[in-house]
PDB file of C-alpha atoms in Angstrom:
ATOM      1  CA  UNK A   1     -69.698 -36.762 125.739  1.00  0.00           C
ATOM      2  CA  UNK A   2     -70.045 -33.093 126.320  1.00  0.00           C
ATOM      3  CA  UNK A   3     -67.836 -31.107 124.917  1.00  0.00           C
ATOM      4  CA  UNK A   4     -64.494 -29.727 126.867  1.00  0.00           C
ATOM      5  CA  UNK A   5     -62.886 -26.014 126.463  1.00  0.00           C
ATOM      6  CA  UNK A   6     -59.212 -26.176 126.152  1.00  0.00           C
ATOM      7  CA  UNK A   7     -57.321 -23.772 128.097  1.00  0.00           C
ATOM      8  CA  UNK A   8     -53.867 -22.755 126.589  1.00  0.00           C
ATOM      9  CA  UNK A   9     -51.463 -20.133 127.166  1.00  0.00           C
ATOM     10  CA  UNK A  10     -48.587 -19.613 125.401  1.00  0.00           C
ATOM     11  CA  UNK A  11     -46.283 -18.267 128.321  1.00  0.00           C
ATOM     12  CA  UNK A  12     -43.027 -17.462 129.351  1.00  0.00           C
ATOM     13  CA  UNK A  13     -40.597 -14.837 131.195  1.00  0.00           C
ATOM     14  CA  UNK A  14     -39.064 -13.373 128.594  1.00  0.00           C
ATOM     15  CA  UNK A  15     -40.950 -10.280 127.182  1.00  0.00           C
ATOM     16  CA  UNK A  16     -40.229  -9.996 123.408  1.00  0.00           C
ATOM     17  CA  UNK A  17     -40.452 -14.409 122.943  1.00  0.00           C
ATOM     18  CA  UNK A  18     -43.533 -13.902 120.382  1.00  0.00           C
ATOM     19  CA  UNK A  19     -46.195 -15.039 122.939  1.00  0.00           C
ATOM     20  CA  UNK A  20     -48.612 -12.522 121.979  1.00  0.00           C
ATOM     21  CA  UNK A  21     -47.753 -13.583 117.792  1.00  0.00           C
ATOM     22  CA  UNK A  22     -48.034 -16.450 118.918  1.00  0.00           C
ATOM     23  CA  UNK A  23     -51.464 -16.657 120.784  1.00  0.00           C
ATOM     24  CA  UNK A  24     -53.084 -13.930 117.519  1.00  0.00           C
ATOM     25  CA  UNK A  25     -51.909 -16.554 114.735  1.00  0.00           C
ATOM     26  CA  UNK A  26     -52.945 -19.602 116.629  1.00  0.00           C
ATOM     27  CA  UNK A  27     -56.425 -17.809 117.300  1.00  0.00           C
ATOM     28  CA  UNK A  28     -56.834 -17.001 113.914  1.00  0.00           C
ATOM     29  CA  UNK A  29     -55.825 -20.143 112.321  1.00  0.00           C
ATOM     30  CA  UNK A  30     -57.996 -22.296 114.707  1.00  0.00           C
ATOM     31  CA  UNK A  31     -60.808 -19.980 114.008  1.00  0.00           C
ATOM     32  CA  UNK A  32     -60.809 -19.213 110.626  1.00  0.00           C
ATOM     33  CA  UNK A  33     -59.460 -21.845 108.896  1.00  0.00           C
ATOM     34  CA  UNK A  34     -60.253 -24.837 111.027  1.00  0.00           C
ATOM     35  CA  UNK A  35     -63.833 -23.829 111.910  1.00  0.00           C
ATOM     36  CA  UNK A  36     -63.352 -24.091 115.327  1.00  0.00           C
ATOM     37  CA  UNK A  37     -64.671 -21.624 118.249  1.00  0.00           C
ATOM     38  CA  UNK A  38     -61.853 -19.510 119.816  1.00  0.00           C
ATOM     39  CA  UNK A  39     -61.471 -16.720 122.334  1.00  0.00           C
ATOM     40  CA  UNK A  40     -58.797 -14.986 123.203  1.00  0.00           C
ATOM     41  CA  UNK A  41     -58.734 -13.035 127.459  1.00  0.00           C
ATOM     42  CA  UNK A  42     -55.874 -10.923 126.976  1.00  0.00           C
ATOM     43  CA  UNK A  43     -54.235 -10.236 130.368  1.00  0.00           C
ATOM     44  CA  UNK A  44     -51.293  -8.653 129.758  1.00  0.00           C
ATOM     45  CA  UNK A  45     -51.156  -5.523 130.853  1.00  0.00           C
ATOM     46  CA  UNK A  46     -50.664  -2.474 130.360  1.00  0.00           C
ATOM     47  CA  UNK A  47     -50.518  -3.167 126.128  1.00  0.00           C
ATOM     48  CA  UNK A  48     -53.272  -5.239 125.828  1.00  0.00           C
ATOM     49  CA  UNK A  49     -51.421  -6.192 122.194  1.00  0.00           C
ATOM     50  CA  UNK A  50     -54.534  -8.659 121.196  1.00  0.00           C
ATOM     51  CA  UNK A  51     -57.147  -6.034 122.103  1.00  0.00           C
ATOM     52  CA  UNK A  52     -55.305  -2.897 120.332  1.00  0.00           C
ATOM     53  CA  UNK A  53     -54.937  -4.958 117.581  1.00  0.00           C
ATOM     54  CA  UNK A  54     -58.452  -5.864 117.239  1.00  0.00           C
ATOM     55  CA  UNK A  55     -59.278  -2.426 117.708  1.00  0.00           C
ATOM     56  CA  UNK A  56     -56.831  -1.287 115.027  1.00  0.00           C
ATOM     57  CA  UNK A  57     -58.370  -3.485 112.649  1.00  0.00           C
ATOM     58  CA  UNK A  58     -61.579  -2.497 113.491  1.00  0.00           C
ATOM     59  CA  UNK A  59     -60.847   1.394 113.024  1.00  0.00           C
ATOM     60  CA  UNK A  60     -59.400  -0.134 110.077  1.00  0.00           C
ATOM     61  CA  UNK A  61     -62.263  -1.598 108.417  1.00  0.00           C
ATOM     62  CA  UNK A  62     -64.480   0.846 109.606  1.00  0.00           C
ATOM     63  CA  UNK A  63     -62.704   3.888 107.999  1.00  0.00           C
ATOM     64  CA  UNK A  64     -62.422   2.509 104.767  1.00  0.00           C
ATOM     65  CA  UNK A  65     -64.763   1.094 102.330  1.00  0.00           C
ATOM     66  CA  UNK A  66     -62.489  -1.223 100.707  1.00  0.00           C
ATOM     67  CA  UNK A  67     -61.394  -2.841 103.674  1.00  0.00           C
ATOM     68  CA  UNK A  68     -64.887  -2.958 105.150  1.00  0.00           C
ATOM     69  CA  UNK A  69     -66.121  -4.923 102.050  1.00  0.00           C
ATOM     70  CA  UNK A  70     -63.129  -7.028 102.867  1.00  0.00           C
ATOM     71  CA  UNK A  71     -64.361  -7.779 105.955  1.00  0.00           C
ATOM     72  CA  UNK A  72     -67.503  -7.941 104.888  1.00  0.00           C
ATOM     73  CA  UNK A  73     -66.639 -11.069 101.801  1.00  0.00           C
ATOM     74  CA  UNK A  74     -64.795 -12.848 104.430  1.00  0.00           C
ATOM     75  CA  UNK A  75     -67.186 -12.620 107.462  1.00  0.00           C
ATOM     76  CA  UNK A  76     -69.777 -14.066 104.942  1.00  0.00           C
ATOM     77  CA  UNK A  77     -68.281 -16.852 103.075  1.00  0.00           C
ATOM     78  CA  UNK A  78     -66.857 -17.679 106.195  1.00  0.00           C
ATOM     79  CA  UNK A  79     -70.424 -17.675 108.178  1.00  0.00           C
ATOM     80  CA  UNK A  80     -68.682 -16.674 110.759  1.00  0.00           C
ATOM     81  CA  UNK A  81     -67.964 -13.677 112.989  1.00  0.00           C
ATOM     82  CA  UNK A  82     -64.761 -12.587 114.730  1.00  0.00           C
ATOM     83  CA  UNK A  83     -63.539 -14.357 117.711  1.00  0.00           C
ATOM     84  CA  UNK A  84     -63.497 -12.322 121.283  1.00  0.00           C
ATOM     85  CA  UNK A  85     -60.748 -10.628 122.647  1.00  0.00           C
ATOM     86  CA  UNK A  86     -61.281 -10.073 126.090  1.00  0.00           C
ATOM     87  CA  UNK A  87     -59.398  -7.430 127.930  1.00  0.00           C
ATOM     88  CA  UNK A  88     -58.734  -8.824 131.518  1.00  0.00           C
ATOM     89  CA  UNK A  89     -56.261  -9.181 133.797  1.00  0.00           C
ATOM     90  CA  UNK A  90     -54.388 -12.394 135.546  1.00  0.00           C
ATOM     91  CA  UNK A  91     -56.874 -11.670 138.680  1.00  0.00           C
ATOM     92  CA  UNK A  92     -60.097 -11.923 136.542  1.00  0.00           C
ATOM     93  CA  UNK A  93     -58.806 -14.319 133.964  1.00  0.00           C
ATOM     94  CA  UNK A  94     -60.085 -17.537 135.026  1.00  0.00           C
ATOM     95  CA  UNK A  95     -63.356 -15.592 135.739  1.00  0.00           C
ATOM     96  CA  UNK A  96     -63.908 -14.158 132.164  1.00  0.00           C
ATOM     97  CA  UNK A  97     -63.217 -17.395 131.005  1.00  0.00           C
ATOM     98  CA  UNK A  98     -65.734 -18.937 132.925  1.00  0.00           C
ATOM     99  CA  UNK A  99     -67.881 -16.166 131.728  1.00  0.00           C
ATOM    100  CA  UNK A 100     -67.066 -17.113 127.892  1.00  0.00           C
ATOM    101  CA  UNK A 101     -67.779 -20.723 128.560  1.00  0.00           C
ATOM    102  CA  UNK A 102     -71.691 -19.959 129.228  1.00  0.00           C
ATOM    103  CA  UNK A 103     -72.380 -17.483 126.917  1.00  0.00           C
ATOM    104  CA  UNK A 104     -70.285 -19.285 123.589  1.00  0.00           C
ATOM    105  CA  UNK A 105     -68.650 -22.937 124.363  1.00  0.00           C
ATOM    106  CA  UNK A 106     -65.398 -22.352 122.835  1.00  0.00           C
ATOM    107  CA  UNK A 107     -63.380 -25.209 121.726  1.00  0.00           C
ATOM    108  CA  UNK A 108     -60.475 -23.265 123.168  1.00  0.00           C
ATOM    109  CA  UNK A 109     -59.425 -20.224 124.887  1.00  0.00           C
ATOM    110  CA  UNK A 110     -56.399 -18.712 124.875  1.00  0.00           C
ATOM    111  CA  UNK A 111     -55.102 -16.723 127.350  1.00  0.00           C
ATOM    112  CA  UNK A 112     -51.984 -13.554 126.702  1.00  0.00           C
ATOM    113  CA  UNK A 113     -50.561 -13.788 130.083  1.00  0.00           C
ATOM    114  CA  UNK A 114     -47.949 -11.441 131.139  1.00  0.00           C
ATOM    115  CA  UNK A 115     -44.627 -12.447 131.357  1.00  0.00           C
ATOM    116  CA  UNK A 116     -44.061 -13.122 135.229  1.00  0.00           C
ATOM    117  CA  UNK A 117     -44.232 -16.057 137.511  1.00  0.00           C
ATOM    118  CA  UNK A 118     -43.420 -13.712 140.660  1.00  0.00           C
ATOM    119  CA  UNK A 119     -47.595 -12.932 140.779  1.00  0.00           C
ATOM    120  CA  UNK A 120     -50.017 -15.290 142.410  1.00  0.00           C
ATOM    121  CA  UNK A 121     -52.979 -14.009 139.713  1.00  0.00           C
ATOM    122  CA  UNK A 122     -50.877 -15.469 136.820  1.00  0.00           C
ATOM    123  CA  UNK A 123     -49.699 -18.915 138.742  1.00  0.00           C
ATOM    124  CA  UNK A 124     -53.747 -19.491 139.999  1.00  0.00           C
ATOM    125  CA  UNK A 125     -54.595 -18.635 135.939  1.00  0.00           C
ATOM    126  CA  UNK A 126     -51.513 -21.104 134.577  1.00  0.00           C
ATOM    127  CA  UNK A 127     -52.950 -23.724 137.023  1.00  0.00           C
ATOM    128  CA  UNK A 128     -55.992 -24.036 135.285  1.00  0.00           C
ATOM    129  CA  UNK A 129     -54.430 -24.486 131.294  1.00  0.00           C
ATOM    130  CA  UNK A 130     -54.700 -27.684 129.633  1.00  0.00           C
ATOM    131  CA  UNK A 131     -51.532 -26.703 128.041  1.00  0.00           C
ATOM    132  CA  UNK A 132     -48.663 -24.082 128.445  1.00  0.00           C
ATOM    133  CA  UNK A 133     -46.227 -23.331 125.065  1.00  0.00           C
ATOM    134  CA  UNK A 134     -43.160 -21.594 125.805  1.00  0.00           C
ATOM    135  CA  UNK A 135     -41.449 -19.921 122.883  1.00  0.00           C
ATOM    136  CA  UNK A 136     -37.929 -19.715 122.608  1.00  0.00           C
ATOM    137  CA  UNK A 137     -35.038 -18.445 120.797  1.00  0.00           C
ATOM    138  CA  UNK A 138     -31.596 -18.907 119.448  1.00  0.00           C
ATOM    139  CA  UNK A 139     -30.997 -16.278 122.270  1.00  0.00           C
ATOM    140  CA  UNK A 140     -29.034 -17.823 125.868  1.00  0.00           C
ATOM    141  CA  UNK A 141     -30.411 -15.562 128.057  1.00  0.00           C
ATOM    142  CA  UNK A 142     -33.658 -16.104 126.798  1.00  0.00           C
ATOM    143  CA  UNK A 143     -33.565 -20.389 125.972  1.00  0.00           C
ATOM    144  CA  UNK A 144     -32.080 -20.330 129.692  1.00  0.00           C
ATOM    145  CA  UNK A 145     -35.111 -18.147 131.310  1.00  0.00           C
ATOM    146  CA  UNK A 146     -37.383 -19.953 129.278  1.00  0.00           C
ATOM    147  CA  UNK A 147     -35.992 -23.546 130.077  1.00  0.00           C
ATOM    148  CA  UNK A 148     -35.762 -21.876 134.235  1.00  0.00           C
ATOM    149  CA  UNK A 149     -39.276 -20.833 133.840  1.00  0.00           C
ATOM    150  CA  UNK A 150     -40.663 -24.216 132.366  1.00  0.00           C
ATOM    151  CA  UNK A 151     -38.497 -26.245 135.121  1.00  0.00           C
ATOM    152  CA  UNK A 152     -40.264 -24.241 137.734  1.00  0.00           C
ATOM    153  CA  UNK A 153     -43.393 -24.638 136.213  1.00  0.00           C
ATOM    154  CA  UNK A 154     -43.186 -28.167 136.293  1.00  0.00           C
ATOM    155  CA  UNK A 155     -42.021 -29.096 139.579  1.00  0.00           C
ATOM    156  CA  UNK A 156     -44.133 -26.755 141.145  1.00  0.00           C
ATOM    157  CA  UNK A 157     -47.584 -27.074 139.454  1.00  0.00           C
ATOM    158  CA  UNK A 158     -47.156 -30.350 137.388  1.00  0.00           C
ATOM    159  CA  UNK A 159     -45.159 -32.760 139.029  1.00  0.00           C
ATOM    160  CA  UNK A 160     -47.011 -31.867 142.312  1.00  0.00           C
ATOM    161  CA  UNK A 161     -50.681 -33.037 140.700  1.00  0.00           C
ATOM    162  CA  UNK A 162     -51.806 -28.888 141.686  1.00  0.00           C
ATOM    163  CA  UNK A 163     -52.867 -28.400 138.368  1.00  0.00           C
ATOM    164  CA  UNK A 164     -54.775 -29.595 135.314  1.00  0.00           C
ATOM    165  CA  UNK A 165     -51.669 -28.731 133.190  1.00  0.00           C
ATOM    166  CA  UNK A 166     -51.705 -32.401 130.872  1.00  0.00           C
ATOM    167  CA  UNK A 167     -48.017 -30.920 129.180  1.00  0.00           C
ATOM    168  CA  UNK A 168     -45.497 -28.402 128.365  1.00  0.00           C
ATOM    169  CA  UNK A 169     -43.599 -28.000 124.881  1.00  0.00           C
ATOM    170  CA  UNK A 170     -41.382 -26.029 124.112  1.00  0.00           C
ATOM    171  CA  UNK A 171     -41.537 -23.701 120.814  1.00  0.00           C
ATOM    172  CA  UNK A 172     -38.690 -22.171 118.687  1.00  0.00           C
ATOM    173  CA  UNK A 173     -39.958 -19.174 117.522  1.00  0.00           C
ATOM    174  CA  UNK A 174     -38.094 -16.107 115.867  1.00  0.00           C
ATOM    175  CA  UNK A 175     -35.900 -17.783 114.054  1.00  0.00           C
ATOM    176  CA  UNK A 176     -34.302 -16.498 111.051  1.00  0.00           C
ATOM    177  CA  UNK A 177     -32.794 -19.868 108.841  1.00  0.00           C
ATOM    178  CA  UNK A 178     -30.074 -17.459 107.273  1.00  0.00           C
ATOM    179  CA  UNK A 179     -28.666 -17.012 110.966  1.00  0.00           C
ATOM    180  CA  UNK A 180     -26.454 -20.197 112.213  1.00  0.00           C
ATOM    181  CA  UNK A 181     -25.589 -19.227 115.767  1.00  0.00           C
ATOM    182  CA  UNK A 182     -23.921 -21.880 118.006  1.00  0.00           C
ATOM    183  CA  UNK A 183     -27.118 -23.057 119.945  1.00  0.00           C
ATOM    184  CA  UNK A 184     -28.831 -23.730 116.814  1.00  0.00           C
ATOM    185  CA  UNK A 185     -26.035 -26.175 116.026  1.00  0.00           C
ATOM    186  CA  UNK A 186     -26.577 -27.483 119.461  1.00  0.00           C
ATOM    187  CA  UNK A 187     -29.963 -28.314 118.927  1.00  0.00           C
ATOM    188  CA  UNK A 188     -29.592 -29.777 115.648  1.00  0.00           C
TER     189      UNK A 188
END
């Protein structure tokens, strides 16, 4: 049976919900700890945070002998290189994913998309996801916006059969265990 790459997006309309952080953490965990082949396509113009983080980390490692040695030891022990982070756009994301499939046969491709559903290229890219994970936080505006976003994606793409989306998951993020707001109490 041929291996199939899973396309996953942490996606929501709200900026600051943790999409990029969750993308990088999940990709890193699956690649470095679990041994999967992973790639990230960074479509969140203009900040391109995953690509910027990678460039910053590489510069730090190359400019400091201590960090260079640590990186060498880590990659030698793992027997793996760093996973690729491709700077792209929603318009080019699927083509870039196809190129990755031909080059490296990843187990997962994570897409860091802009926080909007009002862009046809974003919708076209979302249609090709296997899974969408929507981070939410205990903020009424974030919660309502994310729920509305998920309902629209579900109603227009999933239930109509116009996408490959297998499921959409809500994920509590930015949770402060010391905080007890009305929203937390409702969902407990």
